[in-house]
PDB file of C-alpha atoms in Angstrom:
ATOM      1  CA  MET A   1     106.493 180.374 221.924  1.00  0.00           C
ATOM      2  CA  ILE A   2     108.661 179.513 219.193  1.00  0.00           C
ATOM      3  CA  THR A   3     109.320 182.150 216.246  1.00  0.00           C
ATOM      4  CA  THR A   4     110.059 181.463 212.408  1.00  0.00           C
ATOM      5  CA  LYS A   5     111.925 183.484 209.647  1.00  0.00           C
ATOM      6  CA  ASP A   6     111.442 182.829 205.944  1.00  0.00           C
ATOM      7  CA  VAL A   7     114.965 182.638 204.355  1.00  0.00           C
ATOM      8  CA  SER A   8     116.353 182.068 200.935  1.00  0.00           C
ATOM      9  CA  PHE A   9     119.813 180.806 200.028  1.00  0.00           C
ATOM     10  CA  LYS A  10     121.598 179.477 196.894  1.00  0.00           C
ATOM     11  CA  ALA A  11     122.349 175.827 195.821  1.00  0.00           C
ATOM     12  CA  ARG A  12     125.925 176.515 194.516  1.00  0.00           C
ATOM     13  CA  ASP A  13     126.359 172.930 192.891  1.00  0.00           C
ATOM     14  CA  LEU A  14     123.103 173.713 190.882  1.00  0.00           C
ATOM     15  CA  GLY A  15     124.101 177.016 189.082  1.00  0.00           C
ATOM     16  CA  GLY A  16     123.154 179.026 192.085  1.00  0.00           C
ATOM     17  CA  LEU A  17     119.187 178.016 192.121  1.00  0.00           C
ATOM     18  CA  GLU A  18     117.601 180.010 194.782  1.00  0.00           C
ATOM     19  CA  ILE A  19     116.173 177.674 197.565  1.00  0.00           C
ATOM     20  CA  GLN A  20     113.273 178.870 199.808  1.00  0.00           C
ATOM     21  CA  GLY A  21     113.294 177.819 203.460  1.00  0.00           C
ATOM     22  CA  ARG A  22     111.957 178.610 206.982  1.00  0.00           C
ATOM     23  CA  LEU A  23     114.095 178.806 210.256  1.00  0.00           C
ATOM     24  CA  PHE A  24     112.388 177.673 213.302  1.00  0.00           C
ATOM     25  CA  PHE A  25     113.597 179.312 216.610  1.00  0.00           C
ATOM     26  CA  PRO A  26     113.068 177.921 220.113  1.00  0.00           C
ATOM     27  CA  GLU A  27     111.511 180.306 222.585  1.00  0.00           C
ATOM     28  CA  ASN A  28     113.835 182.983 224.038  1.00  0.00           C
ATOM     29  CA  PHE A  29     116.608 182.175 221.589  1.00  0.00           C
ATOM     30  CA  ASP A  30     119.773 184.080 222.191  1.00  0.00           C
ATOM     31  CA  GLU A  31     121.581 185.031 218.712  1.00  0.00           C
ATOM     32  CA  SER A  32     124.740 186.196 220.619  1.00  0.00           C
ATOM     33  CA  GLN A  33     125.438 182.490 221.394  1.00  0.00           C
ATOM     34  CA  LYS A  34     126.485 179.648 219.148  1.00  0.00           C
ATOM     35  CA  HIS A  35     123.787 176.871 218.788  1.00  0.00           C
ATOM     36  CA  PRO A  36     123.311 173.450 217.269  1.00  0.00           C
ATOM     37  CA  ALA A  37     121.044 173.290 214.277  1.00  0.00           C
ATOM     38  CA  ILE A  38     119.138 170.596 212.443  1.00  0.00           C
ATOM     39  CA  VAL A  39     118.332 170.564 208.667  1.00  0.00           C
ATOM     40  CA  VAL A  40     114.965 169.025 208.102  1.00  0.00           C
ATOM     41  CA  ASN A  41     114.343 167.547 204.572  1.00  0.00           C
ATOM     42  CA  HIS A  42     110.828 166.907 203.237  1.00  0.00           C
ATOM     43  CA  PRO A  43     109.417 163.806 201.514  1.00  0.00           C
ATOM     44  CA  THR A  44     109.069 163.351 197.616  1.00  0.00           C
ATOM     45  CA  THR A  45     106.295 165.653 195.916  1.00  0.00           C
ATOM     46  CA  SER A  46     106.176 167.620 199.163  1.00  0.00           C
ATOM     47  CA  ASP A  47     107.294 171.087 200.520  1.00  0.00           C
ATOM     48  CA  PHE A  48     108.132 172.430 204.034  1.00  0.00           C
ATOM     49  CA  ASN A  49     104.414 173.588 204.616  1.00  0.00           C
ATOM     50  CA  GLN A  50     103.857 169.917 205.167  1.00  0.00           C
ATOM     51  CA  THR A  51     105.410 167.412 207.701  1.00  0.00           C
ATOM     52  CA  SER A  52     108.819 168.663 207.471  1.00  0.00           C
ATOM     53  CA  GLY A  53     108.027 172.238 208.670  1.00  0.00           C
ATOM     54  CA  LYS A  54     104.641 171.985 210.167  1.00  0.00           C
ATOM     55  CA  ILE A  55     105.376 168.919 212.348  1.00  0.00           C
ATOM     56  CA  TYR A  56     109.145 168.018 212.741  1.00  0.00           C
ATOM     57  CA  ALA A  57     110.939 171.437 212.488  1.00  0.00           C
ATOM     58  CA  THR A  58     108.077 172.896 214.766  1.00  0.00           C
ATOM     59  CA  LYS A  59     108.053 170.157 217.361  1.00  0.00           C
ATOM     60  CA  LEU A  60     111.858 170.290 217.343  1.00  0.00           C
ATOM     61  CA  ALA A  61     111.990 174.176 217.991  1.00  0.00           C
ATOM     62  CA  GLN A  62     109.386 173.454 221.003  1.00  0.00           C
ATOM     63  CA  ARG A  63     112.067 171.270 222.419  1.00  0.00           C
ATOM     64  CA  GLY A  64     114.758 173.876 222.056  1.00  0.00           C
ATOM     65  CA  TRP A  65     116.336 173.354 218.801  1.00  0.00           C
ATOM     66  CA  LEU A  66     117.033 175.548 215.891  1.00  0.00           C
ATOM     67  CA  ALA A  67     115.653 173.936 212.791  1.00  0.00           C
ATOM     68  CA  LEU A  68     115.786 174.667 208.990  1.00  0.00           C
ATOM     69  CA  ALA A  69     113.078 173.216 206.597  1.00  0.00           C
ATOM     70  CA  TYR A  70     113.234 174.160 203.120  1.00  0.00           C
ATOM     71  CA  ASP A  71     111.777 173.434 199.823  1.00  0.00           C
ATOM     72  CA  SER A  72     114.110 171.215 197.706  1.00  0.00           C
ATOM     73  CA  PRO A  73     115.530 172.334 194.330  1.00  0.00           C
ATOM     74  CA  TYR A  74     112.916 171.877 191.412  1.00  0.00           C
ATOM     75  CA  GLN A  75     110.044 171.731 194.060  1.00  0.00           C
ATOM     76  CA  GLY A  76     107.768 173.865 196.091  1.00  0.00           C
ATOM     77  CA  ARG A  77     108.803 177.476 195.914  1.00  0.00           C
ATOM     78  CA  SER A  78     112.389 176.941 195.296  1.00  0.00           C
ATOM     79  CA  GLU A  79     113.797 177.476 191.640  1.00  0.00           C
ATOM     80  CA  GLY A  80     114.404 174.625 188.986  1.00  0.00           C
ATOM     81  CA  GLU A  81     112.972 173.796 185.812  1.00  0.00           C
ATOM     82  CA  PRO A  82     111.296 171.864 184.853  1.00  0.00           C
ATOM     83  CA  HIS A  83     109.367 172.273 187.912  1.00  0.00           C
ATOM     84  CA  ASN A  84     108.144 169.151 189.978  1.00  0.00           C
ATOM     85  CA  SER A  85     111.149 167.212 188.839  1.00  0.00           C
ATOM     86  CA  GLU A  86     112.269 164.652 191.572  1.00  0.00           C
ATOM     87  CA  ILE A  87     116.019 164.490 191.049  1.00  0.00           C
ATOM     88  CA  PRO A  88     118.145 162.521 193.544  1.00  0.00           C
ATOM     89  CA  TYR A  89     121.261 164.359 192.868  1.00  0.00           C
ATOM     90  CA  ALA A  90     119.388 167.707 193.399  1.00  0.00           C
ATOM     91  CA  ARG A  91     117.651 166.566 196.521  1.00  0.00           C
ATOM     92  CA  THR A  92     120.821 165.406 197.893  1.00  0.00           C
ATOM     93  CA  ILE A  93     122.394 168.809 196.917  1.00  0.00           C
ATOM     94  CA  GLY A  94     119.591 170.555 198.631  1.00  0.00           C
ATOM     95  CA  VAL A  95     120.678 169.144 201.999  1.00  0.00           C
ATOM     96  CA  MET A  96     124.220 170.272 201.393  1.00  0.00           C
ATOM     97  CA  ALA A  97     122.949 173.888 200.384  1.00  0.00           C
ATOM     98  CA  ALA A  98     120.969 173.940 203.586  1.00  0.00           C
ATOM     99  CA  ILE A  99     124.146 173.417 205.612  1.00  0.00           C
ATOM    100  CA  ASP A 100     126.135 175.973 203.609  1.00  0.00           C
ATOM    101  CA  PHE A 101     123.528 178.460 204.737  1.00  0.00           C
ATOM    102  CA  LEU A 102     123.624 177.450 208.323  1.00  0.00           C
ATOM    103  CA  ASP A 103     127.501 177.854 208.119  1.00  0.00           C
ATOM    104  CA  THR A 104     126.910 181.525 207.193  1.00  0.00           C
ATOM    105  CA  LEU A 105     124.714 182.302 210.416  1.00  0.00           C
ATOM    106  CA  SER A 106     126.952 183.639 213.424  1.00  0.00           C
ATOM    107  CA  TYR A 107     124.696 181.917 215.965  1.00  0.00           C
ATOM    108  CA  VAL A 108     125.037 178.337 214.457  1.00  0.00           C
ATOM    109  CA  ASP A 109     127.934 176.322 215.638  1.00  0.00           C
ATOM    110  CA  PRO A 110     129.256 174.566 212.282  1.00  0.00           C
ATOM    111  CA  GLU A 111     130.500 171.586 214.695  1.00  0.00           C
ATOM    112  CA  ARG A 112     127.043 170.779 215.811  1.00  0.00           C
ATOM    113  CA  ILE A 113     124.974 170.432 212.783  1.00  0.00           C
ATOM    114  CA  GLY A 114     122.585 167.656 212.439  1.00  0.00           C
ATOM    115  CA  ALA A 115     120.342 166.424 209.577  1.00  0.00           C
ATOM    116  CA  MET A 116     117.181 164.525 209.073  1.00  0.00           C
ATOM    117  CA  GLY A 117     114.485 163.638 206.531  1.00  0.00           C
ATOM    118  CA  ILE A 118     111.031 162.105 206.241  1.00  0.00           C
ATOM    119  CA  CYS A 119     110.093 159.455 203.623  1.00  0.00           C
ATOM    120  CA  GLY A 120     112.092 160.011 200.315  1.00  0.00           C
ATOM    121  CA  GLY A 121     113.753 162.944 201.979  1.00  0.00           C
ATOM    122  CA  GLY A 122     115.160 160.677 204.570  1.00  0.00           C
ATOM    123  CA  GLY A 123     116.756 158.388 201.891  1.00  0.00           C
ATOM    124  CA  TYR A 124     118.324 161.564 200.323  1.00  0.00           C
ATOM    125  CA  THR A 125     119.504 162.899 203.727  1.00  0.00           C
ATOM    126  CA  LEU A 126     121.170 159.490 204.728  1.00  0.00           C
ATOM    127  CA  ASN A 127     122.729 159.552 200.959  1.00  0.00           C
ATOM    128  CA  ALA A 128     124.028 163.241 201.742  1.00  0.00           C
ATOM    129  CA  ALA A 129     125.569 162.350 205.056  1.00  0.00           C
ATOM    130  CA  LYS A 130     127.676 159.642 203.608  1.00  0.00           C
ATOM    131  CA  PHE A 131     130.067 162.230 201.895  1.00  0.00           C
ATOM    132  CA  ASP A 132     129.218 165.429 203.715  1.00  0.00           C
ATOM    133  CA  LYS A 133     130.777 164.979 206.982  1.00  0.00           C
ATOM    134  CA  ARG A 134     129.643 168.391 208.246  1.00  0.00           C
ATOM    135  CA  ILE A 135     126.576 166.449 209.224  1.00  0.00           C
ATOM    136  CA  LYS A 136     127.656 165.276 212.655  1.00  0.00           C
ATOM    137  CA  ALA A 137     124.554 163.226 213.131  1.00  0.00           C
ATOM    138  CA  VAL A 138     121.840 161.869 210.848  1.00  0.00           C
ATOM    139  CA  ALA A 139     118.192 160.677 211.241  1.00  0.00           C
ATOM    140  CA  GLY A 140     115.745 159.069 209.078  1.00  0.00           C
ATOM    141  CA  ILE A 141     112.030 159.143 209.774  1.00  0.00           C
ATOM    142  CA  CYS A 142     110.198 156.203 207.844  1.00  0.00           C
ATOM    143  CA  PRO A 143     113.108 156.833 205.298  1.00  0.00           C
ATOM    144  CA  ALA A 144     112.276 155.412 201.913  1.00  0.00           C
ATOM    145  CA  ASP A 145     114.566 154.139 199.168  1.00  0.00           C
ATOM    146  CA  VAL A 146     112.970 155.903 196.103  1.00  0.00           C
ATOM    147  CA  GLY A 147     115.121 153.920 193.677  1.00  0.00           C
ATOM    148  CA  THR A 148     113.894 150.504 194.656  1.00  0.00           C
ATOM    149  CA  ILE A 149     110.304 151.762 194.824  1.00  0.00           C
ATOM    150  CA  TYR A 150     110.502 153.179 191.302  1.00  0.00           C
ATOM    151  CA  ARG A 151     112.320 150.196 189.875  1.00  0.00           C
ATOM    152  CA  GLU A 152     109.572 148.051 191.312  1.00  0.00           C
ATOM    153  CA  THR A 153     106.880 150.340 190.061  1.00  0.00           C
ATOM    154  CA  PHE A 154     108.149 150.552 186.373  1.00  0.00           C
ATOM    155  CA  GLY A 155     109.659 147.304 185.835  1.00  0.00           C
ATOM    156  CA  GLN A 156     108.207 143.889 186.930  1.00  0.00           C
ATOM    157  CA  ASN A 157     111.389 142.476 185.532  1.00  0.00           C
ATOM    158  CA  ASP A 158     114.511 143.875 183.933  1.00  0.00           C
ATOM    159  CA  GLN A 159     113.223 143.879 180.387  1.00  0.00           C
ATOM    160  CA  ALA A 160     110.063 145.965 181.376  1.00  0.00           C
ATOM    161  CA  LEU A 161     112.392 148.287 183.426  1.00  0.00           C
ATOM    162  CA  ILE A 162     114.511 148.906 180.433  1.00  0.00           C
ATOM    163  CA  LYS A 163     111.644 149.552 178.094  1.00  0.00           C
ATOM    164  CA  SER A 164     110.224 152.138 180.746  1.00  0.00           C
ATOM    165  CA  LEU A 165     113.775 153.719 180.628  1.00  0.00           C
ATOM    166  CA  GLU A 166     113.649 153.803 176.975  1.00  0.00           C
ATOM    167  CA  ASP A 167     110.211 155.435 176.818  1.00  0.00           C
ATOM    168  CA  MET A 168     111.536 158.020 179.318  1.00  0.00           C
ATOM    169  CA  ALA A 169     114.403 158.632 177.091  1.00  0.00           C
ATOM    170  CA  LYS A 170     112.168 159.172 173.972  1.00  0.00           C
ATOM    171  CA  GLN A 171     110.215 161.606 175.905  1.00  0.00           C
ATOM    172  CA  ARG A 172     113.223 163.665 177.083  1.00  0.00           C
ATOM    173  CA  THR A 173     114.247 163.824 173.429  1.00  0.00           C
ATOM    174  CA  ALA A 174     110.764 164.949 172.381  1.00  0.00           C
ATOM    175  CA  GLU A 175     110.902 167.779 175.107  1.00  0.00           C
ATOM    176  CA  ALA A 176     114.324 168.835 173.900  1.00  0.00           C
ATOM    177  CA  GLN A 177     112.842 169.185 170.498  1.00  0.00           C
ATOM    178  CA  GLY A 178     110.191 171.565 171.794  1.00  0.00           C
ATOM    179  CA  GLU A 179     107.246 169.222 172.857  1.00  0.00           C
ATOM    180  CA  PRO A 180     105.387 169.973 176.082  1.00  0.00           C
ATOM    181  CA  ILE A 181     106.770 168.622 179.256  1.00  0.00           C
ATOM    182  CA  LYS A 182     104.987 165.391 180.452  1.00  0.00           C
ATOM    183  CA  TYR A 183     103.732 165.262 183.777  1.00  0.00           C
ATOM    184  CA  ILE A 184     102.584 162.074 185.623  1.00  0.00           C
ATOM    185  CA  PRO A 185     100.515 161.887 188.872  1.00  0.00           C
ATOM    186  CA  ALA A 186     102.463 160.682 191.820  1.00  0.00           C
ATOM    187  CA  LEU A 187      99.066 159.312 193.386  1.00  0.00           C
ATOM    188  CA  PRO A 188      95.692 158.292 192.147  1.00  0.00           C
ATOM    189  CA  ALA A 189      93.672 161.501 192.270  1.00  0.00           C
ATOM    190  CA  SER A 190      91.193 159.949 194.759  1.00  0.00           C
ATOM    191  CA  GLN A 191      90.232 156.980 196.788  1.00  0.00           C
ATOM    192  CA  GLU A 192      87.742 155.978 194.061  1.00  0.00           C
ATOM    193  CA  GLU A 193      90.336 155.989 191.506  1.00  0.00           C
ATOM    194  CA  ARG A 194      92.488 154.034 193.709  1.00  0.00           C
ATOM    195  CA  GLU A 195      89.880 151.484 194.132  1.00  0.00           C
ATOM    196  CA  LYS A 196      89.126 151.237 190.380  1.00  0.00           C
ATOM    197  CA  ALA A 197      92.893 150.584 189.711  1.00  0.00           C
ATOM    198  CA  GLY A 198      92.682 147.790 192.257  1.00  0.00           C
ATOM    199  CA  ILE A 199      95.417 149.261 194.510  1.00  0.00           C
ATOM    200  CA  ASN A 200      94.824 148.369 198.136  1.00  0.00           C
ATOM    201  CA  ASP A 201      98.244 149.029 199.506  1.00  0.00           C
ATOM    202  CA  ILE A 202      97.991 150.929 202.963  1.00  0.00           C
ATOM    203  CA  ASP A 203     100.768 153.420 202.003  1.00  0.00           C
ATOM    204  CA  ILE A 204      98.987 154.492 198.767  1.00  0.00           C
ATOM    205  CA  LYS A 205      95.648 154.781 200.565  1.00  0.00           C
ATOM    206  CA  GLN A 206      97.110 156.816 203.336  1.00  0.00           C
ATOM    207  CA  ALA A 207      99.267 159.032 200.857  1.00  0.00           C
ATOM    208  CA  ILE A 208      96.080 160.006 199.172  1.00  0.00           C
ATOM    209  CA  ASP A 209      94.287 160.832 202.529  1.00  0.00           C
ATOM    210  CA  TYR A 210      97.366 162.905 203.437  1.00  0.00           C
ATOM    211  CA  TYR A 211      98.408 164.804 200.233  1.00  0.00           C
ATOM    212  CA  LEU A 212      94.902 165.119 198.692  1.00  0.00           C
ATOM    213  CA  THR A 213      92.800 166.289 201.445  1.00  0.00           C
ATOM    214  CA  PRO A 214      92.976 169.252 203.557  1.00  0.00           C
ATOM    215  CA  ARG A 215      94.822 167.103 206.105  1.00  0.00           C
ATOM    216  CA  GLY A 216      98.082 167.565 204.178  1.00  0.00           C
ATOM    217  CA  HIS A 217      97.362 169.407 200.999  1.00  0.00           C
ATOM    218  CA  ASP A 218      99.423 172.273 200.092  1.00  0.00           C
ATOM    219  CA  GLU A 219      99.342 174.390 196.872  1.00  0.00           C
ATOM    220  CA  PHE A 220     102.987 174.289 196.314  1.00  0.00           C
ATOM    221  CA  ALA A 221     102.964 170.398 196.213  1.00  0.00           C
ATOM    222  CA  PRO A 222     101.095 169.241 193.358  1.00  0.00           C
ATOM    223  CA  ASN A 223     100.306 165.662 192.775  1.00  0.00           C
ATOM    224  CA  GLN A 224     102.610 165.235 189.843  1.00  0.00           C
ATOM    225  CA  TYR A 225     106.273 164.477 188.592  1.00  0.00           C
ATOM    226  CA  VAL A 226     107.930 165.268 185.488  1.00  0.00           C
ATOM    227  CA  TYR A 227     107.902 161.897 183.832  1.00  0.00           C
ATOM    228  CA  SER A 228     111.496 161.752 182.334  1.00  0.00           C
ATOM    229  CA  SER A 229     112.904 162.626 185.982  1.00  0.00           C
ATOM    230  CA  VAL A 230     111.679 159.221 187.005  1.00  0.00           C
ATOM    231  CA  SER A 231     114.377 157.672 185.208  1.00  0.00           C
ATOM    232  CA  MET A 232     116.848 159.385 187.619  1.00  0.00           C
ATOM    233  CA  MET A 233     115.083 157.879 190.565  1.00  0.00           C
ATOM    234  CA  ILE A 234     115.177 154.420 188.952  1.00  0.00           C
ATOM    235  CA  ASN A 235     119.075 154.814 188.977  1.00  0.00           C
ATOM    236  CA  PHE A 236     119.331 156.016 192.527  1.00  0.00           C
ATOM    237  CA  ASP A 237     120.146 153.685 195.607  1.00  0.00           C
ATOM    238  CA  PRO A 238     120.979 155.760 198.904  1.00  0.00           C
ATOM    239  CA  ALA A 239     122.451 152.426 200.459  1.00  0.00           C
ATOM    240  CA  ILE A 240     125.463 152.409 198.019  1.00  0.00           C
ATOM    241  CA  LEU A 241     128.717 152.475 199.916  1.00  0.00           C
ATOM    242  CA  ALA A 242     126.891 152.817 203.326  1.00  0.00           C
ATOM    243  CA  GLU A 243     129.095 149.966 204.636  1.00  0.00           C
ATOM    244  CA  LYS A 244     132.223 152.203 203.921  1.00  0.00           C
ATOM    245  CA  LEU A 245     130.859 156.023 204.069  1.00  0.00           C
ATOM    246  CA  ALA A 246     127.941 156.001 206.677  1.00  0.00           C
ATOM    247  CA  THR A 247     129.959 156.491 209.837  1.00  0.00           C
ATOM    248  CA  GLN A 248     127.945 159.470 211.679  1.00  0.00           C
ATOM    249  CA  PRO A 249     125.835 158.580 214.564  1.00  0.00           C
ATOM    250  CA  LEU A 250     122.533 157.328 212.997  1.00  0.00           C
ATOM    251  CA  GLU A 251     118.926 157.159 214.286  1.00  0.00           C
ATOM    252  CA  ILE A 252     116.288 155.351 212.027  1.00  0.00           C
ATOM    253  CA  ILE A 253     112.493 155.409 213.019  1.00  0.00           C
ATOM    254  CA  VAL A 254     110.001 153.275 211.265  1.00  0.00           C
ATOM    255  CA  GLY A 255     106.652 151.821 211.986  1.00  0.00           C
ATOM    256  CA  ASP A 256     106.088 148.151 211.909  1.00  0.00           C
ATOM    257  CA  VAL A 257     103.103 148.367 209.467  1.00  0.00           C
ATOM    258  CA  PRO A 258     104.666 147.542 205.980  1.00  0.00           C
ATOM    259  CA  GLY A 259     103.485 149.112 202.855  1.00  0.00           C
ATOM    260  CA  ALA A 260     104.462 150.038 199.097  1.00  0.00           C
ATOM    261  CA  PHE A 261     106.841 152.789 200.104  1.00  0.00           C
ATOM    262  CA  GLY A 262     109.222 150.277 201.866  1.00  0.00           C
ATOM    263  CA  SER A 263     110.141 152.302 204.817  1.00  0.00           C
ATOM    264  CA  TYR A 264     110.022 149.386 207.327  1.00  0.00           C
ATOM    265  CA  ARG A 265     112.165 147.361 204.968  1.00  0.00           C
ATOM    266  CA  PHE A 266     114.634 150.013 204.001  1.00  0.00           C
ATOM    267  CA  GLY A 267     114.974 151.020 207.568  1.00  0.00           C
ATOM    268  CA  TYR A 268     116.249 147.653 208.432  1.00  0.00           C
ATOM    269  CA  GLU A 269     118.357 147.345 205.374  1.00  0.00           C
ATOM    270  CA  TYR A 270     120.254 150.469 205.792  1.00  0.00           C
ATOM    271  CA  TYR A 271     120.561 150.154 209.495  1.00  0.00           C
ATOM    272  CA  ASP A 272     122.238 146.774 208.920  1.00  0.00           C
ATOM    273  CA  LYS A 273     124.484 147.997 206.199  1.00  0.00           C
ATOM    274  CA  ALA A 274     125.505 151.473 207.889  1.00  0.00           C
ATOM    275  CA  ALA A 275     129.128 151.608 208.996  1.00  0.00           C
ATOM    276  CA  ALA A 276     128.291 153.680 212.152  1.00  0.00           C
ATOM    277  CA  ASP A 277     129.122 152.128 215.238  1.00  0.00           C
ATOM    278  CA  ASP A 278     126.636 154.569 217.006  1.00  0.00           C
ATOM    279  CA  LYS A 279     123.272 153.684 215.520  1.00  0.00           C
ATOM    280  CA  GLU A 280     119.848 152.909 216.526  1.00  0.00           C
ATOM    281  CA  LEU A 281     116.696 151.471 214.943  1.00  0.00           C
ATOM    282  CA  VAL A 282     113.481 152.367 216.375  1.00  0.00           C
ATOM    283  CA  VAL A 283     110.322 150.235 215.270  1.00  0.00           C
ATOM    284  CA  LEU A 284     107.074 151.861 216.529  1.00  0.00           C
ATOM    285  CA  PRO A 285     104.474 149.065 216.773  1.00  0.00           C
ATOM    286  CA  GLY A 286     101.245 149.513 215.051  1.00  0.00           C
ATOM    287  CA  VAL A 287     102.520 152.596 213.286  1.00  0.00           C
ATOM    288  CA  SER A 288     102.210 152.967 209.670  1.00  0.00           C
ATOM    289  CA  HIS A 289     104.542 155.146 207.184  1.00  0.00           C
ATOM    290  CA  TYR A 290     101.755 158.220 207.128  1.00  0.00           C
ATOM    291  CA  ASP A 291     101.239 158.077 210.822  1.00  0.00           C
ATOM    292  CA  LEU A 292     104.948 159.377 211.172  1.00  0.00           C
ATOM    293  CA  TYR A 293     103.864 162.393 208.944  1.00  0.00           C
ATOM    294  CA  ASP A 294     101.321 163.921 211.246  1.00  0.00           C
ATOM    295  CA  GLN A 295      99.470 161.703 213.783  1.00  0.00           C
ATOM    296  CA  PRO A 296     100.148 163.070 217.338  1.00  0.00           C
ATOM    297  CA  GLU A 297     101.039 159.818 219.064  1.00  0.00           C
ATOM    298  CA  ALA A 298     103.570 158.653 216.461  1.00  0.00           C
ATOM    299  CA  THR A 299     105.140 161.935 215.814  1.00  0.00           C
ATOM    300  CA  ASP A 300     105.514 162.831 219.532  1.00  0.00           C
ATOM    301  CA  THR A 301     107.150 159.570 219.993  1.00  0.00           C
ATOM    302  CA  ALA A 302     109.563 160.266 216.979  1.00  0.00           C
ATOM    303  CA  VAL A 303     110.548 163.643 218.112  1.00  0.00           C
ATOM    304  CA  ALA A 304     111.224 162.459 221.719  1.00  0.00           C
ATOM    305  CA  LYS A 305     113.640 160.020 220.142  1.00  0.00           C
ATOM    306  CA  LEU A 306     115.026 162.737 217.692  1.00  0.00           C
ATOM    307  CA  ASN A 307     115.514 165.105 220.705  1.00  0.00           C
ATOM    308  CA  ASP A 308     117.424 162.281 222.869  1.00  0.00           C
ATOM    309  CA  PHE A 309     119.482 161.528 219.755  1.00  0.00           C
ATOM    310  CA  PHE A 310     120.603 164.697 218.546  1.00  0.00           C
ATOM    311  CA  GLY A 311     120.881 165.944 222.207  1.00  0.00           C
ATOM    312  CA  ASN A 312     123.524 163.425 223.039  1.00  0.00           C
ATOM    313  CA  ARG A 313     125.533 163.902 219.702  1.00  0.00           C
ATOM    314  CA  LEU A 314     125.200 167.543 219.066  1.00  0.00           C
TER     315      LEU A 314
END
């Protein structure tokens, strides 16, 4: 039987914002010994009560790993205002802050720390690994490039994209002058609303089924973004300099069912670009992006791959 412990730690590069997390301990864990540890980073608009903690950190602990899942800065129960901002820099710093915390624990071997993330959390974790070489092995589960996703969402062409950025800039000015924070939904509020909008993409359909139903809904992960923070996602590219800096052992796991969140496409692109000599791209047939969030067959297969990957490198 695994055990858990709720923890908090500071993100020193973000002015000391307090981060809420949970350690997942394997059965018969011996605190007198040094152990490897894995940081688990949640998707966008998510928290650690969902796939990162409930599925991946739990399943890794069941296989003997010490795992740390946490709520990213500005999200979940972690500090950061305006809350529910999606800030790539802060999401990347969250990975580093989690490692800072692990470095303070007497039972963690600092030379055997790995990191992984799901969806957008995968992209942010790959980004962190490029320059934080305390990460000795890194993995992405259906990793998403949120920059490309939001560039395509908010701009059918360059002119439209710039217009969107100008509107976000005006909104930020209004908020600086005292206007209320503007939030936008991350997803249509229901399948009916999605259908009325003419959206038929499988990732959007399955995201609604995951995030907005009892299957995956959590009170600390509302279906919204701070509108002006989207501009920072538009400017983000986790693959920049990967051909020079992405040197650690790399594992990418995707399903072969393509959708709007682009993990199938991004998985191939990042794998091809990464400088690592030790890298593997696993493509699961008939598996969608959200199958890799919580569906038993897909997640069991992914965790088995992660267990082998981290086991051979940490």
